[in-house]
C-alpha positions as MATLAB code, in Angstrom:
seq = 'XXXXXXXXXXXXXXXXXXXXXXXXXXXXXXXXXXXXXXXXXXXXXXXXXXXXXXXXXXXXXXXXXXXXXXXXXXXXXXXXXXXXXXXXXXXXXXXXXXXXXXXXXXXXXXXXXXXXXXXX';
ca = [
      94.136   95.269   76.309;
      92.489   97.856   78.823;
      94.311   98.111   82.083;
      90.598   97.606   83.733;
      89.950   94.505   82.279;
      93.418   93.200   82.987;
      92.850   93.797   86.594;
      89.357   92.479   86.436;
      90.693   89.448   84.936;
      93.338   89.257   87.668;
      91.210   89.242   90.255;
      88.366   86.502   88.796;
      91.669   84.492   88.578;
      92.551   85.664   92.736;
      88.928   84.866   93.624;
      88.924   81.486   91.321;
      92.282   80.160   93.725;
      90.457   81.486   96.750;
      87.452   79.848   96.551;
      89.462   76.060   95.591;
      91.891   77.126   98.995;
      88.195   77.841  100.810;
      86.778   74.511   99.269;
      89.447   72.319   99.911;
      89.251   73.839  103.423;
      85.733   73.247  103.917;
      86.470   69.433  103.098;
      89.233   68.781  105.355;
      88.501   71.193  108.303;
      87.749   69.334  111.377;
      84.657   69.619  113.244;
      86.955   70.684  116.447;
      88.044   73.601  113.847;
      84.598   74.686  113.066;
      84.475   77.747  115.561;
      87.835   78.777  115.023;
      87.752   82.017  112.638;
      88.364   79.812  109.410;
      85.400   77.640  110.691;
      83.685   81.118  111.463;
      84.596   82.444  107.653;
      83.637   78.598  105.749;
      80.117   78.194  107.477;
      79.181   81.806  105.308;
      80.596   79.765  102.030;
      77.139   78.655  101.150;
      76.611   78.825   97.080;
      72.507   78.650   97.910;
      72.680   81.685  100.084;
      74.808   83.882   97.321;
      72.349   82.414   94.735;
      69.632   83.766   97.340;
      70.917   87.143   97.649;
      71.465   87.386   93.555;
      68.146   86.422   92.892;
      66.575   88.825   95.605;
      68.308   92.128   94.587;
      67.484   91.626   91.104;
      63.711   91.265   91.662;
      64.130   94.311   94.074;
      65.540   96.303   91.685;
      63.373   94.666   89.037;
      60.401   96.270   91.002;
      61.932   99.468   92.056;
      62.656   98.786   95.230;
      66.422   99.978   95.644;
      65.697  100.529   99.019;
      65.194   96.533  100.021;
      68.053   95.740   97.806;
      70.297   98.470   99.585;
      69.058   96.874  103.209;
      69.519   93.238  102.045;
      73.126   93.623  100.380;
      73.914   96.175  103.125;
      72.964   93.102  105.983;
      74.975   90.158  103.964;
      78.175   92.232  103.507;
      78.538   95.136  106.098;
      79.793   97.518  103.314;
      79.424  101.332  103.705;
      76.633  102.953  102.180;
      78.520  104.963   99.661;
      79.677  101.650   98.161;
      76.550   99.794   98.180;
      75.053  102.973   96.145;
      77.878  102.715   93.252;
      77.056   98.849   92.898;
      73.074   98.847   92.954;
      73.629  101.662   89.946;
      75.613   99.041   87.987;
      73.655   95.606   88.838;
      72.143   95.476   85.475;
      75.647   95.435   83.948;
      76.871   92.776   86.051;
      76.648   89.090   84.320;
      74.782   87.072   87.178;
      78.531   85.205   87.025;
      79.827   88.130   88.000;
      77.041   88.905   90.572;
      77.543   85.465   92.273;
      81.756   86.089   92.268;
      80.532   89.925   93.850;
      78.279   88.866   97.015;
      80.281   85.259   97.768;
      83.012   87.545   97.867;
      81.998   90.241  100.178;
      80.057   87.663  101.900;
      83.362   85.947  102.418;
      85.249   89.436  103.808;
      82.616   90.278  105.973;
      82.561   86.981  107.888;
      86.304   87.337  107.832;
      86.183   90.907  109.593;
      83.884   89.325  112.271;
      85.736   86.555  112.843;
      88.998   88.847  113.774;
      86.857   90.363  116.286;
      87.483   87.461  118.241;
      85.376   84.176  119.880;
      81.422   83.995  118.598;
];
């Protein structure tokens, strides 16, 4: 088995615990919770708005238009530009699975780096 794909696979299996830990949290949180940074990290957890971004950088880059898809991916998950570069050059080989798992994900850590900074 290729050392890649064994640490691919590890990390589907992180991100599959994660998101039942973020679920279960989003369930039992209580409203007086909601602005603490959990709350601040589970209001992002929205599987419509990571189906929304999906769906929008594919028809950008479906139409050429890297640039929009750089912007939009750059404004849901705060990564450097560098990165964002490498991962709009290997979209077409992500399964939309994979896609979804990609931009919850980062969705996820960027909320989670804002709500360190402190109060919103």
């Amino acid at each position: 088995m290729c050392r890649t794909y064994r640490v691919e696979q590890e990390l589907a299996y992180c991100q599959t615990l994660l998101g039942l830990v973020l679920d279960h949290f989003g369930r039992t949180l209580s409203p007086d919770d909601r602005n603490s940074p959990l709350g601040r990290v589970l209001v992002v957890d929205k599987p419509a708005e990571t189906e929304r971004v999906v769906t929008e950088v594919t028809r950008h880059l479906a139409t050429r238009h890297s640039d929009l898809a750089l912007r939009l991916l750059r404004e849901e998950t705060g990564l450097a530009w560098d990165d964002l570069y490498t991962l709009v050059g290997d979209w077409a080989k992500l399964d939309t699975e994979r896609k979804k798992r990609w931009v919850r994900f980062a969705r996820l850590a960027k909320a989670a780096r804002d709500a360190s900074r402190g109060p919103a």
